[in-house]
């Protein structure tokens, strides 16, 4: 089985963290292929950056989709997830969706905990897009800056644990979702310090991608996620242009 993990951020450090976390839970026979966005920003935190990252992700998926069994959009806000599902035949899993739906199987309500307050509006919209408002107890983010996106989880570990505890005691969260690709792998370090289940979204997405690939469900030919009618394009990458034009 081949699973493609695409980091829509341009940070290779983040891709490495995602790869390490996903590899901890993947099956022995699974080949994990990791790709990093070729343009955009080091880490996505706004709607506009998500739009750019989603396009970068789609271009990579267009190049690789014939070689894989499932794909992971490895940024918490799931940039481009819906578009990827309607354009490609393989199952596509979002980091946020996998993390939140996994949390729903572990408790009644979950809280999202992350490292930057700029992420909160986008994450709230992501919760709404997935129709999970009733299951989300809160979205809590740290205030203030950080020194390095590659080391933000190490720098903010104690503060994130305290934020998770506040979500449990003040928001009645049954499960904590550590949100943001830069936090991949942190759950393994802090699970013993947080008194409810803690979900690592990269681990959850890897497990869900393997599950969907094994189910071998058909691509839709009806419904809102059926492949769109072919159209010509201008100025796009050749692989993505071919896919939109009805080829490949």
Tab-separated table of C-alpha atoms in Angstrom:
chain	number	residue	atom	x	y	z
A	1	UNK	CA	0.000	0.000	0.000
A	2	UNK	CA	1.275	3.478	-0.918
A	3	UNK	CA	0.094	6.467	1.138
A	4	UNK	CA	1.010	9.991	-0.001
A	5	UNK	CA	1.387	12.587	2.751
A	6	UNK	CA	1.446	16.147	1.374
A	7	UNK	CA	2.529	19.017	3.605
A	8	UNK	CA	0.889	22.187	2.160
A	9	UNK	CA	3.400	24.234	4.180
A	10	UNK	CA	6.860	24.827	2.715
A	11	UNK	CA	8.769	23.838	5.864
A	12	UNK	CA	10.730	20.610	5.398
A	13	UNK	CA	11.154	20.469	9.189
A	14	UNK	CA	7.385	20.183	9.551
A	15	UNK	CA	7.264	17.452	6.905
A	16	UNK	CA	9.833	15.485	8.889
A	17	UNK	CA	7.754	15.775	12.065
A	18	UNK	CA	4.643	14.654	10.188
A	19	UNK	CA	6.517	11.735	8.644
A	20	UNK	CA	7.921	10.603	11.982
A	21	UNK	CA	4.523	10.729	13.681
A	22	UNK	CA	2.720	8.938	10.838
A	23	UNK	CA	5.437	6.283	10.600
A	24	UNK	CA	4.918	5.333	14.247
A	25	UNK	CA	1.452	3.952	13.482
A	26	UNK	CA	1.658	2.806	9.857
A	27	UNK	CA	1.483	-0.870	8.995
A	28	UNK	CA	4.679	-2.718	8.116
A	29	UNK	CA	3.595	-3.221	4.520
A	30	UNK	CA	2.718	0.433	3.929
A	31	UNK	CA	5.011	2.749	1.985
A	32	UNK	CA	4.688	6.352	3.204
A	33	UNK	CA	5.602	8.941	0.557
A	34	UNK	CA	6.071	12.461	1.924
A	35	UNK	CA	6.032	15.650	-0.151
A	36	UNK	CA	6.405	19.323	0.787
A	37	UNK	CA	4.693	22.243	-0.946
A	38	UNK	CA	7.018	23.857	-3.500
A	39	UNK	CA	5.673	27.359	-2.917
A	40	UNK	CA	3.673	29.200	-0.284
A	41	UNK	CA	4.499	29.921	3.353
A	42	UNK	CA	6.480	28.011	6.022
A	43	UNK	CA	3.308	27.369	8.017
A	44	UNK	CA	-0.292	28.176	7.109
A	45	UNK	CA	-2.242	30.272	9.612
A	46	UNK	CA	-4.773	32.282	7.574
A	47	UNK	CA	-7.474	31.732	4.969
A	48	UNK	CA	-5.404	33.266	2.176
A	49	UNK	CA	-2.385	31.120	3.006
A	50	UNK	CA	-4.637	28.065	3.110
A	51	UNK	CA	-5.878	28.807	-0.409
A	52	UNK	CA	-2.303	28.973	-1.697
A	53	UNK	CA	-1.301	25.830	0.199
A	54	UNK	CA	-4.322	23.981	-1.131
A	55	UNK	CA	-3.321	24.707	-4.700
A	56	UNK	CA	0.249	23.577	-4.053
A	57	UNK	CA	-1.120	20.379	-2.537
A	58	UNK	CA	-3.401	19.739	-5.535
A	59	UNK	CA	-0.495	20.037	-7.962
A	60	UNK	CA	1.484	17.387	-6.094
A	61	UNK	CA	-1.550	15.108	-5.838
A	62	UNK	CA	-2.141	15.463	-9.582
A	63	UNK	CA	1.385	14.204	-10.237
A	64	UNK	CA	1.223	11.254	-7.835
A	65	UNK	CA	-2.393	10.055	-7.669
A	66	UNK	CA	-1.889	7.198	-10.147
A	67	UNK	CA	0.832	5.728	-7.924
A	68	UNK	CA	-0.953	5.731	-4.558
A	69	UNK	CA	-3.810	4.108	-2.647
A	70	UNK	CA	-4.731	7.126	-0.481
A	71	UNK	CA	-3.496	10.639	0.322
A	72	UNK	CA	-3.241	12.851	3.399
A	73	UNK	CA	-3.634	16.644	3.327
A	74	UNK	CA	-1.235	17.291	6.172
A	75	UNK	CA	-2.244	20.708	7.511
A	76	UNK	CA	-4.809	21.015	10.273
A	77	UNK	CA	-7.251	23.287	8.465
A	78	UNK	CA	-7.470	20.724	5.633
A	79	UNK	CA	-6.697	23.196	2.805
A	80	UNK	CA	-8.049	21.931	-0.506
A	81	UNK	CA	-9.550	18.756	0.973
A	82	UNK	CA	-12.963	19.072	-0.647
A	83	UNK	CA	-11.440	19.963	-4.006
A	84	UNK	CA	-9.093	16.991	-3.856
A	85	UNK	CA	-11.955	14.626	-3.130
A	86	UNK	CA	-13.979	15.738	-6.107
A	87	UNK	CA	-11.076	15.698	-8.570
A	88	UNK	CA	-9.233	12.486	-7.669
A	89	UNK	CA	-10.394	8.889	-7.354
A	90	UNK	CA	-8.241	7.834	-4.382
A	91	UNK	CA	-9.408	8.454	-0.783
A	92	UNK	CA	-8.090	11.767	0.558
A	93	UNK	CA	-7.885	12.323	4.323
A	94	UNK	CA	-7.541	15.681	6.055
A	95	UNK	CA	-5.353	16.164	9.129
A	96	UNK	CA	-8.066	18.097	10.985
A	97	UNK	CA	-10.918	15.832	9.930
A	98	UNK	CA	-9.059	12.675	10.962
A	99	UNK	CA	-8.038	14.173	14.288
A	100	UNK	CA	-11.509	15.447	15.148
A	101	UNK	CA	-13.390	12.335	14.039
A	102	UNK	CA	-10.960	10.158	15.983
A	103	UNK	CA	-11.599	12.344	19.023
A	104	UNK	CA	-15.344	11.812	18.565
A	105	UNK	CA	-14.773	8.069	18.992
A	106	UNK	CA	-12.944	8.646	22.276
A	107	UNK	CA	-15.361	10.936	24.106
A	108	UNK	CA	-18.385	13.186	23.901
A	109	UNK	CA	-16.742	16.528	23.121
A	110	UNK	CA	-13.218	17.499	22.150
A	111	UNK	CA	-11.160	20.667	22.477
A	112	UNK	CA	-8.646	21.835	19.892
A	113	UNK	CA	-5.394	23.122	21.393
A	114	UNK	CA	-2.781	24.911	19.302
A	115	UNK	CA	0.203	27.208	19.439
A	116	UNK	CA	-0.881	30.518	17.819
A	117	UNK	CA	-3.922	32.753	18.234
A	118	UNK	CA	-3.833	33.615	14.514
A	119	UNK	CA	-4.979	30.057	13.802
A	120	UNK	CA	-8.204	30.254	15.817
A	121	UNK	CA	-10.586	31.843	13.243
A	122	UNK	CA	-9.496	29.417	10.526
A	123	UNK	CA	-9.772	26.428	12.852
A	124	UNK	CA	-13.276	27.457	13.953
A	125	UNK	CA	-14.305	27.593	10.292
A	126	UNK	CA	-12.742	24.164	9.750
A	127	UNK	CA	-14.824	22.731	12.600
A	128	UNK	CA	-17.948	24.228	11.015
A	129	UNK	CA	-17.043	22.930	7.530
A	130	UNK	CA	-16.866	19.417	8.949
A	131	UNK	CA	-20.206	19.981	10.770
A	132	UNK	CA	-18.649	19.212	14.146
A	133	UNK	CA	-19.637	22.328	16.111
A	134	UNK	CA	-21.795	20.315	18.516
A	135	UNK	CA	-18.891	18.000	19.348
A	136	UNK	CA	-16.288	20.774	19.751
A	137	UNK	CA	-16.070	22.098	23.320
A	138	UNK	CA	-13.562	24.850	22.462
A	139	UNK	CA	-10.677	26.012	20.310
A	140	UNK	CA	-7.902	27.241	22.594
A	141	UNK	CA	-4.686	28.822	21.312
A	142	UNK	CA	-1.630	30.341	22.937
A	143	UNK	CA	-0.987	34.064	22.790
A	144	UNK	CA	2.380	35.600	21.995
A	145	UNK	CA	5.023	34.684	19.464
A	146	UNK	CA	7.529	31.858	19.167
A	147	UNK	CA	11.144	31.598	18.067
A	148	UNK	CA	11.017	28.877	15.408
A	149	UNK	CA	8.190	26.997	13.703
A	150	UNK	CA	10.388	23.909	13.576
A	151	UNK	CA	10.828	23.920	17.364
A	152	UNK	CA	7.534	25.444	18.481
A	153	UNK	CA	6.301	22.268	20.150
A	154	UNK	CA	9.455	22.013	22.256
A	155	UNK	CA	9.358	25.724	23.089
A	156	UNK	CA	5.664	25.740	24.052
A	157	UNK	CA	5.206	22.223	25.453
A	158	UNK	CA	4.451	23.251	29.055
A	159	UNK	CA	2.103	26.039	27.972
A	160	UNK	CA	0.226	23.693	25.626
A	161	UNK	CA	-0.199	21.148	28.422
A	162	UNK	CA	-1.579	23.891	30.684
A	163	UNK	CA	-3.914	25.025	27.903
A	164	UNK	CA	-5.173	21.464	27.493
A	165	UNK	CA	-5.831	21.235	31.226
A	166	UNK	CA	-7.840	24.468	31.080
A	167	UNK	CA	-9.942	23.040	28.254
A	168	UNK	CA	-10.688	19.994	30.387
A	169	UNK	CA	-11.587	21.827	33.589
A	170	UNK	CA	-13.256	24.930	32.125
A	171	UNK	CA	-14.757	23.662	28.835
A	172	UNK	CA	-15.593	20.083	29.885
A	173	UNK	CA	-13.512	18.581	27.102
A	174	UNK	CA	-13.385	14.773	27.073
A	175	UNK	CA	-10.591	14.608	24.474
A	176	UNK	CA	-7.767	16.965	23.454
A	177	UNK	CA	-6.803	17.381	19.788
A	178	UNK	CA	-3.312	18.833	19.385
A	179	UNK	CA	-3.771	20.915	16.256
A	180	UNK	CA	-1.297	22.112	13.667
A	181	UNK	CA	1.234	20.216	11.599
A	182	UNK	CA	4.141	21.667	13.652
A	183	UNK	CA	2.752	19.805	16.702
A	184	UNK	CA	2.972	16.375	15.028
A	185	UNK	CA	4.574	13.977	17.481
A	186	UNK	CA	3.910	16.062	20.584
A	187	UNK	CA	1.065	13.853	21.810
A	188	UNK	CA	3.500	10.992	22.404
A	189	UNK	CA	5.492	13.220	24.759
A	190	UNK	CA	2.640	14.714	26.789
A	191	UNK	CA	-0.046	12.004	26.996
A	192	UNK	CA	1.047	11.108	30.517
A	193	UNK	CA	0.606	14.725	31.651
A	194	UNK	CA	-2.961	15.215	30.369
A	195	UNK	CA	-5.768	13.293	32.148
A	196	UNK	CA	-7.932	12.601	29.060
A	197	UNK	CA	-7.170	11.030	25.651
A	198	UNK	CA	-4.884	13.157	23.447
A	199	UNK	CA	-5.065	12.822	19.658
A	200	UNK	CA	-2.075	13.306	17.382
A	201	UNK	CA	-3.603	14.285	14.043
A	202	UNK	CA	-0.767	12.883	11.936
A	203	UNK	CA	-1.151	9.498	13.618
A	204	UNK	CA	-4.933	9.619	13.193
A	205	UNK	CA	-4.697	10.606	9.519
A	206	UNK	CA	-2.237	7.814	8.773
A	207	UNK	CA	-4.496	5.210	10.380
A	208	UNK	CA	-7.594	6.542	8.631
A	209	UNK	CA	-5.861	6.671	5.241
A	210	UNK	CA	-4.834	3.022	5.536
A	211	UNK	CA	-8.366	2.055	6.594
A	212	UNK	CA	-10.009	3.802	3.648
A	213	UNK	CA	-7.518	2.302	1.219
A	214	UNK	CA	-8.272	-1.199	2.554
A	215	UNK	CA	-12.021	-0.646	2.216
A	216	UNK	CA	-11.477	-0.181	-1.528
A	217	UNK	CA	-14.607	1.940	-1.999
A	218	UNK	CA	-15.521	3.146	-5.485
A	219	UNK	CA	-15.022	6.721	-6.634
A	220	UNK	CA	-18.368	8.559	-6.882
A	221	UNK	CA	-20.049	9.052	-10.218
A	222	UNK	CA	-23.050	10.796	-8.625
A	223	UNK	CA	-23.428	13.192	-5.719
A	224	UNK	CA	-21.629	16.420	-4.953
A	225	UNK	CA	-18.152	14.852	-4.994
A	226	UNK	CA	-18.398	13.249	-8.437
A	227	UNK	CA	-15.619	14.291	-10.788
A	228	UNK	CA	-16.362	17.708	-12.353
A	229	UNK	CA	-17.046	18.211	-16.039
A	230	UNK	CA	-13.788	18.618	-17.973
A	231	UNK	CA	-12.604	22.163	-18.665
A	232	UNK	CA	-9.585	23.786	-20.310
A	233	UNK	CA	-7.211	25.752	-18.094
A	234	UNK	CA	-4.595	28.472	-18.492
A	235	UNK	CA	-1.250	28.686	-16.715
A	236	UNK	CA	-1.612	25.680	-14.409
A	237	UNK	CA	0.872	22.898	-13.795
A	238	UNK	CA	0.682	20.315	-16.567
A	239	UNK	CA	-0.432	17.439	-14.319
A	240	UNK	CA	-3.229	19.403	-12.678
A	241	UNK	CA	-4.313	20.901	-16.018
A	242	UNK	CA	-4.563	17.426	-17.521
A	243	UNK	CA	-6.664	16.176	-14.628
A	244	UNK	CA	-9.076	19.128	-14.841
A	245	UNK	CA	-9.268	18.640	-18.601
A	246	UNK	CA	-10.502	15.095	-18.033
A	247	UNK	CA	-7.271	13.229	-18.708
A	248	UNK	CA	-5.258	10.904	-16.443
